[in-house]
Coordinates of C-alpha atoms in Angstrom, one line a residue:
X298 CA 36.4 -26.7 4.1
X299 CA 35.5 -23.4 5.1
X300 CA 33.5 -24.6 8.6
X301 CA 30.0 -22.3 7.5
X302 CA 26.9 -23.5 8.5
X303 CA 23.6 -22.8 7.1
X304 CA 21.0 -22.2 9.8
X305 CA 17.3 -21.2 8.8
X306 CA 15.7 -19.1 11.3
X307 CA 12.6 -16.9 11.0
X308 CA 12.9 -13.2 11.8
X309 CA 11.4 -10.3 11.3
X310 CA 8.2 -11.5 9.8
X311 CA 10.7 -13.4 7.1
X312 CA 12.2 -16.6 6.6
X313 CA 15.6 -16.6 6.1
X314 CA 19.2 -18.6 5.9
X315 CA 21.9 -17.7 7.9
X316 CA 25.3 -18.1 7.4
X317 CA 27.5 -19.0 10.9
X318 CA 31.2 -19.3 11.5
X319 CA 31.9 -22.2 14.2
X320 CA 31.3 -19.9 16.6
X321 CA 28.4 -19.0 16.0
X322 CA 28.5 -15.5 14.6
X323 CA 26.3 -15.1 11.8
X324 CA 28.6 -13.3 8.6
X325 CA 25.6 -13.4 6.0
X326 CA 21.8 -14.1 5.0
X327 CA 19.6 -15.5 2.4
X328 CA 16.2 -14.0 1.5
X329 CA 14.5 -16.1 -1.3
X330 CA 11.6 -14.1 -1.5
X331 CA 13.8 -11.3 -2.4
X332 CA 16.0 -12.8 -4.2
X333 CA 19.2 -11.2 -1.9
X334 CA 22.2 -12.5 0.1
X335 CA 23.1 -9.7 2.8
X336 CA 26.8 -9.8 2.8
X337 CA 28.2 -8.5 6.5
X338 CA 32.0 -9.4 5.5
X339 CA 32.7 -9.5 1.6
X340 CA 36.2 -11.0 2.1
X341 CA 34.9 -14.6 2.5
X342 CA 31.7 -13.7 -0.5
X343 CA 33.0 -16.7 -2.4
X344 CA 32.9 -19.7 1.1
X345 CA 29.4 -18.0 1.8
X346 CA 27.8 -19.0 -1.9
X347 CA 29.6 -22.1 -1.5
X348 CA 27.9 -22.7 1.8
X349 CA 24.7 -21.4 0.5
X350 CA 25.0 -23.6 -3.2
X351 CA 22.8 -26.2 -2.3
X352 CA 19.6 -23.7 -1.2
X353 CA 20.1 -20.9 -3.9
X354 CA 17.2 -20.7 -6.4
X355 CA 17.6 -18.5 -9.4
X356 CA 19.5 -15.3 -9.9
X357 CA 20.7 -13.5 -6.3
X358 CA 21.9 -10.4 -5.3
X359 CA 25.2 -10.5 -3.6
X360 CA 26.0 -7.4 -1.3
X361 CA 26.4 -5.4 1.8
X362 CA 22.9 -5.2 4.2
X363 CA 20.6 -2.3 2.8
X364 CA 20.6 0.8 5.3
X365 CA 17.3 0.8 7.2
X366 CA 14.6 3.1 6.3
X367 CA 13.1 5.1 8.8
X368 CA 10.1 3.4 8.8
X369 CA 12.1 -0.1 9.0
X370 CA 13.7 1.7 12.0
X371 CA 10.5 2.2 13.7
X372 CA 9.1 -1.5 13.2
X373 CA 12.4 -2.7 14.6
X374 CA 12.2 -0.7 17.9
X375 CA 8.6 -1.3 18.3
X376 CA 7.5 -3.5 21.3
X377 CA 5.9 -6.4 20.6
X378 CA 2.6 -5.2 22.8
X379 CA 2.6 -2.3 21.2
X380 CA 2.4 -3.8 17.3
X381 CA -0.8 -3.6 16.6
X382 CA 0.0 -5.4 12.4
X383 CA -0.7 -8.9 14.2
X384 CA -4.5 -8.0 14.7
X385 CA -6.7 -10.1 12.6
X386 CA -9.5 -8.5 11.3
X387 CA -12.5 -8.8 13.9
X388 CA -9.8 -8.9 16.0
X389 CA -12.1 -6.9 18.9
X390 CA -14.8 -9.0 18.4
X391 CA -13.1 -12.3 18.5
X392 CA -11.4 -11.7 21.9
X393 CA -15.3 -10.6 23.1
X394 CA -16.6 -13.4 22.1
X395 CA -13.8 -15.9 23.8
X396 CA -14.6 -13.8 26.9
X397 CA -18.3 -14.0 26.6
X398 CA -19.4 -16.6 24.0
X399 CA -23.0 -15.7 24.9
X400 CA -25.8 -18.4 24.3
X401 CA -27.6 -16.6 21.3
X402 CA -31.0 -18.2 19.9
X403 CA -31.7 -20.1 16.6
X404 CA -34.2 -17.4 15.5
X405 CA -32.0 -14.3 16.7
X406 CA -28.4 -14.9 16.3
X407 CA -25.9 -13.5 18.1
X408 CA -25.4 -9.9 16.1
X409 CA -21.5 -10.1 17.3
X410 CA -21.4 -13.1 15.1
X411 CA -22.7 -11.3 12.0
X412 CA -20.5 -8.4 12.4
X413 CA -17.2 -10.9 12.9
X414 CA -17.9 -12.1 9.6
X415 CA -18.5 -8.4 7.4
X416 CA -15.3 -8.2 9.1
X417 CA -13.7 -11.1 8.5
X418 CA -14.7 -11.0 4.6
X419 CA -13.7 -7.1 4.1
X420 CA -10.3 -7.7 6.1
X421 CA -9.5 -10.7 3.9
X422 CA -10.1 -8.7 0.6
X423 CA -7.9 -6.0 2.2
X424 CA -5.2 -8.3 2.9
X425 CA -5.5 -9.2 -0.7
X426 CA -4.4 -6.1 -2.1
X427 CA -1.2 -6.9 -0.3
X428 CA 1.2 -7.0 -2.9
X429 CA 0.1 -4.6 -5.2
X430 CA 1.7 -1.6 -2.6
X431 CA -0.8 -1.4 -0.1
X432 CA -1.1 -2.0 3.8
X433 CA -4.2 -3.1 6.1
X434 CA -4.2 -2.9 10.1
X435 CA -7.3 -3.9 11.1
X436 CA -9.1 -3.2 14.4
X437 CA -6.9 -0.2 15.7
X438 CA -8.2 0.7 19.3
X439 CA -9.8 4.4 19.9
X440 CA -10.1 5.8 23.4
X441 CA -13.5 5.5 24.6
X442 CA -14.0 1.8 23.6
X443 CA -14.4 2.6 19.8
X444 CA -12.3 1.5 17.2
X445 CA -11.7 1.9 13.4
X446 CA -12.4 -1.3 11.5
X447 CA -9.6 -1.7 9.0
X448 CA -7.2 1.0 7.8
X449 CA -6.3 0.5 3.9
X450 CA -2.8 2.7 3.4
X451 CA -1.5 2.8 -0.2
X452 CA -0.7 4.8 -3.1
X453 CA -3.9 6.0 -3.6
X454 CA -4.0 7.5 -0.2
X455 CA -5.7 6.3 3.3
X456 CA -9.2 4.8 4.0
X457 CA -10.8 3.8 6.9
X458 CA -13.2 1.3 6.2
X459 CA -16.4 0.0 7.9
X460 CA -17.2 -3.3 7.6
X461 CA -21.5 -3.9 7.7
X462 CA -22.9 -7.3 7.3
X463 CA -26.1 -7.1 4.9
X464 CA -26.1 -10.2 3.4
X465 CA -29.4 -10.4 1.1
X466 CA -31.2 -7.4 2.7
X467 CA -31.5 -4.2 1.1
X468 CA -29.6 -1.3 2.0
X469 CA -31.2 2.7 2.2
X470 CA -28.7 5.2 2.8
X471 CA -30.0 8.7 3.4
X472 CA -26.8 10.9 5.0
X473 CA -26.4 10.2 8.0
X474 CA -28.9 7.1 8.3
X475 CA -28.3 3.7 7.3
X476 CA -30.9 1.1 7.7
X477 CA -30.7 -2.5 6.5
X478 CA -33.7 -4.6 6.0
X479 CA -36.0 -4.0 8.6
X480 CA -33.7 -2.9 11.3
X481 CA -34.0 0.5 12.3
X482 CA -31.9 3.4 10.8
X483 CA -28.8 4.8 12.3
X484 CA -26.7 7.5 11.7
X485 CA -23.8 5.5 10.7
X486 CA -22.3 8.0 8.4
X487 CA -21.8 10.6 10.5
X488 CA -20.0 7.7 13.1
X489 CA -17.7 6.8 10.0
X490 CA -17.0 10.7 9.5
X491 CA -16.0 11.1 13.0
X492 CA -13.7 7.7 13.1
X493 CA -11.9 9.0 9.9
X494 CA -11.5 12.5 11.2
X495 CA -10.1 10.6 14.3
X496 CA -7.5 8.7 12.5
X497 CA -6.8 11.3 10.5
X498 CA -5.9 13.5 13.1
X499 CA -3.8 10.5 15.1
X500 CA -1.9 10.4 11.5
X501 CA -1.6 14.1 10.3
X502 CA -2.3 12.9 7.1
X503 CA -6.1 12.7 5.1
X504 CA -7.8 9.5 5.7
X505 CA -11.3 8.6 3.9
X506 CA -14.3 7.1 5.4
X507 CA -15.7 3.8 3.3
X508 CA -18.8 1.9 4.0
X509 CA -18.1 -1.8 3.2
X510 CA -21.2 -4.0 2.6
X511 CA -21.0 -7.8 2.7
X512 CA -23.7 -9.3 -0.1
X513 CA -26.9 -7.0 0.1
X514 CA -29.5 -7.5 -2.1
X515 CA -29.6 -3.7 -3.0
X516 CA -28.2 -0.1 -2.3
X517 CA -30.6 2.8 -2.4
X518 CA -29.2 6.3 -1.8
X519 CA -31.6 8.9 -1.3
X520 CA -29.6 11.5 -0.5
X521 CA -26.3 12.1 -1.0
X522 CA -23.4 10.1 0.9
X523 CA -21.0 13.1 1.9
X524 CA -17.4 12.2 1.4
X525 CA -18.1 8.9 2.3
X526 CA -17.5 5.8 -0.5
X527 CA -20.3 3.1 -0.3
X528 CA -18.6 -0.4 -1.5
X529 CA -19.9 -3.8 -1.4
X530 CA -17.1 -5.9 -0.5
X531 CA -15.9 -7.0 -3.6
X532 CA -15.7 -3.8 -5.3
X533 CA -13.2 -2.9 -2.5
X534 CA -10.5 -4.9 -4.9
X535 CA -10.9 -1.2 -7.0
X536 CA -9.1 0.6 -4.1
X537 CA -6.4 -0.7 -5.8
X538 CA -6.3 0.7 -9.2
X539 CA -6.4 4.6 -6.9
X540 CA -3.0 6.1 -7.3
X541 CA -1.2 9.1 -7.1
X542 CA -1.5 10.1 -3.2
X543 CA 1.3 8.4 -1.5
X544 CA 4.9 7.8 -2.8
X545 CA 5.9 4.5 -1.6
X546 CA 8.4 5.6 1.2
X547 CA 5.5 7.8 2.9
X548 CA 3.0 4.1 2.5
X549 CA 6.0 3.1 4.2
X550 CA 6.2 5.3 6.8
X551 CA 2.1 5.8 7.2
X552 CA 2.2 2.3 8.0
X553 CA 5.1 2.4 10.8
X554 CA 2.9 5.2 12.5
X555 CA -0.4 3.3 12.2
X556 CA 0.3 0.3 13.5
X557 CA 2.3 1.5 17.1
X558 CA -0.7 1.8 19.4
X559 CA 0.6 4.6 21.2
X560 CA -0.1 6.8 18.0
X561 CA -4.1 6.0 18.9
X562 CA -4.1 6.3 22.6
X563 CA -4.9 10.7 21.9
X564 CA -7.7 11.0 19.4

C-alpha cells in the first residue's frame, strides 16, 4: 500500500483531486474537466493512478504541471477585493437596491428594477458565449460613479456593451438620441462612445460600443448610429461568430487586465 490519499478540494475557480502523502504534502492533481493529472514527482506516476483508479473517467493526460501563462500569473497574484470576474451582471444595481430597496408604485415601477433585468438578460447571454473563447466582466466601476455595463473580450476583439430595457416599446435612434416609447430622448450614444473610449484607453487596446435592447417592439434609425452596433439581446449570441482580432493568449491576457480594478481607477 502506497499510503496516498485522494482529497477533493476546490481551487482556483476548479474542482479538483488531490493526491497527499501521509503527511500531507500534496505530489499530484486531477482535473476532469480537462482531462489532466499534474504530475509534481514522476517517480511514484504509477501509486498516484493507482490512488486515483477509482475517480478517473476516460482518457487522461499524465505529466508535469503546465508553466503559468502570464495572464494565469496575474489572476493568481490578484487580491481577492481587487477581482472584479465575481461581479454578477447588475452587479451595481443589486447592491443599490439591498441598500435602498425603495417603495416604488404599482403604476410606476421602480426604473432600477427595469434596468437590473436588461442587465440581468444581456449578462446571461454574455456568459453564454463562454466556451466558445470569449470572456464577460460585467459592471466594471469608472471614477465618477459611472460604470461600463458588461465587457465581451474574444476573438473577434472587445465590446462594451449597454444593456437598455425596452421590452414591447418602440425604439428611435437618431445619433446621439435614444428615446424609447414615450420617454424622452437622450443622448445615449454619445454616453456609450465616451464609456468605450474610456475602457479603451484603461486597456490600450480598441474596444466597441454596443447598444443591447431587451424585447422592443421595433428599432427605427433615422440617422446613422456612428460606430456604435444596435443589438436586441438575442442577436448578441452573433458576437460570437466575429473572429480574427485577438489571438487567444492576448483574450487571455485582455481579460487578466480587465478584471483587476486598479486598471479602472484612471480613466
Amino acid at each position: 500500500m502506497s499510503g496516498l490519499r485522494v482529497v477533493p478540494a476546490h481551487r482556483h475557480g476548479r474542482d479538483r483531486l488531490y493526491v497527499c502523502r501521509p503527511d500531507g504534502g500534496n505530489i499530484a492533481w486531477y482535473d476532469r474537466d480537462a482531462g489532466r493529472v499534474d504530475l509534481l514527482v514522476e517517480d511514484e506516476r504509477e501509486q498516484v493512478l493507482e490512488a486515483l483508479k477509482p475517480f478517473l473517467s476516460g482518457p487522461v493526460t499524465v505529466g508535469p504541471p503546465p508553466v503559468p501563462t502570464p495572464a494565469e500569473l496575474a489572476r493568481l497574484s490578484l487580491h481577492p477585493d481587487d477581482d472584479l470576474a465575481p461581479n454578477r451582471p447588475g452587479e451595481a444595481l443589486l447592491i443599490a437596491l439591498d441598500r435602498d430597496p425603495g417603495a416604488g408604485h404599482r403604476l410606476r415601477p421602480d426604473p432600477r428594477r427595469r434596468a437590473l433585468l436588461a442587465e440581468r438578460t444581456v449578462g446571461d447571454t454574455l456568459d453564454g458565449l463562454e466556451g466558445a473563447g470569449w470572456h464577460t466582466l460585467h459592471s466594471l466601476p469608472l471614477p465618477g460613479g459611472d460604470r461600463v455595463h458588461h465587457l465581451l473580450i474574444g476573438p473577434g476583439g472587445l465590446f462594451a456593451v449597454h444593456a437598455l430595457y425596452a421590452r414591447r416599446a418602440r425604439v428611435r435612434v437618431a445619433d446621439p438620441m435614444v428615446t424609447v416609447g414615450r420617454h424622452a430622448p437622450e443622448p445615449l450614444l454619445r454616453l456609450l462612445r465616451t464609456r468605450a473610449d474610456r475602457a479603451a484607453y484603461a486597456l490600450t487596446a480598441e474596444v466597441r460600443p454596443v447598444l443591447a435592447l431587451t424585447d422592443p417592439a421595433g428599432v427605427t434609425l433615422t440617422a446613422a448610429a456612428r460606430g456604435v452596433r444596435i443589438l436586441s439581446a438575442a442577436e448578441l449570441t452573433g458576437l460570437a461568430r466575429l473572429g480574427g482580432v485577438l489571438k487567444p493568449g492576448d483574450v487571455e491576457a485582455l481579460h487578466a487586465m480587465a478584471r483587476d480594478r486598479r486598471t479602472w481607477e484612471k480613466v
